[in-house]
CSV table of C-alpha atoms in Angstrom, one decimal:
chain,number,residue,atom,x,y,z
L,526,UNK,CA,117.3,122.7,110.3
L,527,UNK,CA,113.9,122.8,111.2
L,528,UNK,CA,112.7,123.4,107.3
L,529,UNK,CA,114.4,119.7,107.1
L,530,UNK,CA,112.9,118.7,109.7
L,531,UNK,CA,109.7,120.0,108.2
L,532,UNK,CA,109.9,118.7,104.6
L,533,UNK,CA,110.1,115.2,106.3
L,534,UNK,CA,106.9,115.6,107.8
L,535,UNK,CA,104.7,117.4,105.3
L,536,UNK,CA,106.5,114.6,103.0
L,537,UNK,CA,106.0,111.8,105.5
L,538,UNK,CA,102.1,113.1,105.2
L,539,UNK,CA,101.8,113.4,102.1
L,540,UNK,CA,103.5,109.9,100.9
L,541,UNK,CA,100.7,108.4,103.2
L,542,UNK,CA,98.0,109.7,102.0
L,543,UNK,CA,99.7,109.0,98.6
L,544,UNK,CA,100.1,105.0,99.7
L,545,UNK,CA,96.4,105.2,100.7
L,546,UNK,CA,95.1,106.6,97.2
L,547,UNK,CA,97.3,104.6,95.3
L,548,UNK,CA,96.4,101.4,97.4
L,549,UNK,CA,100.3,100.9,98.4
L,550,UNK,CA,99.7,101.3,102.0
L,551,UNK,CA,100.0,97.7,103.1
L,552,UNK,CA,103.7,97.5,101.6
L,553,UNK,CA,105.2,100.5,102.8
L,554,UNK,CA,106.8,101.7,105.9
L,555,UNK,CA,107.5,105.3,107.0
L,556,UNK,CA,110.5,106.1,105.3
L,557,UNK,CA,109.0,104.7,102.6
L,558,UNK,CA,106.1,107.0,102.8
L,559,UNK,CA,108.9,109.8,103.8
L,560,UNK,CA,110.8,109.5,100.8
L,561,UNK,CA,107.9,109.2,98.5
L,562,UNK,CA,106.7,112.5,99.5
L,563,UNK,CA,109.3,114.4,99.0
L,564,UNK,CA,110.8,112.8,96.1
L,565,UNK,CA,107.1,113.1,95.0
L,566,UNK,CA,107.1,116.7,95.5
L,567,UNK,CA,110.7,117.6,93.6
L,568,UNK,CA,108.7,115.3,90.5
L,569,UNK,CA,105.1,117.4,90.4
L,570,UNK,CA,107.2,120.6,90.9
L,571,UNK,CA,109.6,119.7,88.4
L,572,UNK,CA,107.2,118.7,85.7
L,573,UNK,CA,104.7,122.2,86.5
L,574,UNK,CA,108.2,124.2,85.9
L,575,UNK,CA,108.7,122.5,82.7
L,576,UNK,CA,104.5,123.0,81.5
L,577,UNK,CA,104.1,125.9,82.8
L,578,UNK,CA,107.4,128.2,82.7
L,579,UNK,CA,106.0,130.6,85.3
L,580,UNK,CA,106.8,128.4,88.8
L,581,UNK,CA,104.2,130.6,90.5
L,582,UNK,CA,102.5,127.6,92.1
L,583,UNK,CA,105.7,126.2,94.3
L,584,UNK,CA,106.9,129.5,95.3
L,585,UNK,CA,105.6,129.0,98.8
L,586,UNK,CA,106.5,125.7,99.9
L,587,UNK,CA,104.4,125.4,103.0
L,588,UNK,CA,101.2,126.2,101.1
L,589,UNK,CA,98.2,123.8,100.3
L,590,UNK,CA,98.5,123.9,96.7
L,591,UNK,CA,102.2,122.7,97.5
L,592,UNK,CA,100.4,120.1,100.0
L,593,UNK,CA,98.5,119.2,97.8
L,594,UNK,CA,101.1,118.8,94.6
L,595,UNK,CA,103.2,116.9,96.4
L,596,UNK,CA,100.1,114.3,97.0
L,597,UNK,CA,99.5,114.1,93.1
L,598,UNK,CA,103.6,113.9,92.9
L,599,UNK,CA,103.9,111.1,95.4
L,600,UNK,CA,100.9,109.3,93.5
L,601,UNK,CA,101.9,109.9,90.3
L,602,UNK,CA,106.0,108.3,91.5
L,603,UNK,CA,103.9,105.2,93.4
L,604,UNK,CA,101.9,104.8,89.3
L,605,UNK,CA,105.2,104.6,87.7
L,606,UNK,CA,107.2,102.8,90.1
L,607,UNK,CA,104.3,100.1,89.9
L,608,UNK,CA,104.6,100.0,86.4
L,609,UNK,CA,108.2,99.6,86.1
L,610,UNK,CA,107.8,96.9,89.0
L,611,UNK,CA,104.5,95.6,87.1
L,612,UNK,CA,102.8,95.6,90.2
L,613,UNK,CA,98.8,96.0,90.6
């Protein structure tokens, strides 16, 4: 339960700080920003499992390397959404 709970607000964060990078902020709410996160997250660590067979770098997922991933995630879920969207 509370590792749920937990993963919506480190993903919450981190699809925030995401929106803010990306310039996205203005148009998204927080379950926007939620959901970006931690579907960012899954898409970095997914990707770094595929490049680099080890999966060393998500093993702890409370980490700031993890923090941190799911940022680039989120951002890099926010580029191609805005592509597909053909926002600017």
């Amino acid at each position: 339960m509370w590792t749920i709970i937990a993963w919506i607000i480190v993903g919450g964060v981190a699809g925030w700080i995401a929106s803010k990078i990306m310039g996205t902020d203005a148009s998204m709410g927080i379950p926007a920003n939620v959901i970006t996160g931690v579907v960012g997250a899954g898409l970095f660590g997914f990707l770094w499992n595929i490049l680099f067979a080890d999966g060393n770098f998500m093993d702890r997922p409370f980490s700031i390397p993890s923090f941190l991933a799911s940022i680039v995630g989120a951002c890099l879920l926010l580029f191609i959404v805005g592509k597909l969207t053909h926002r600017r």
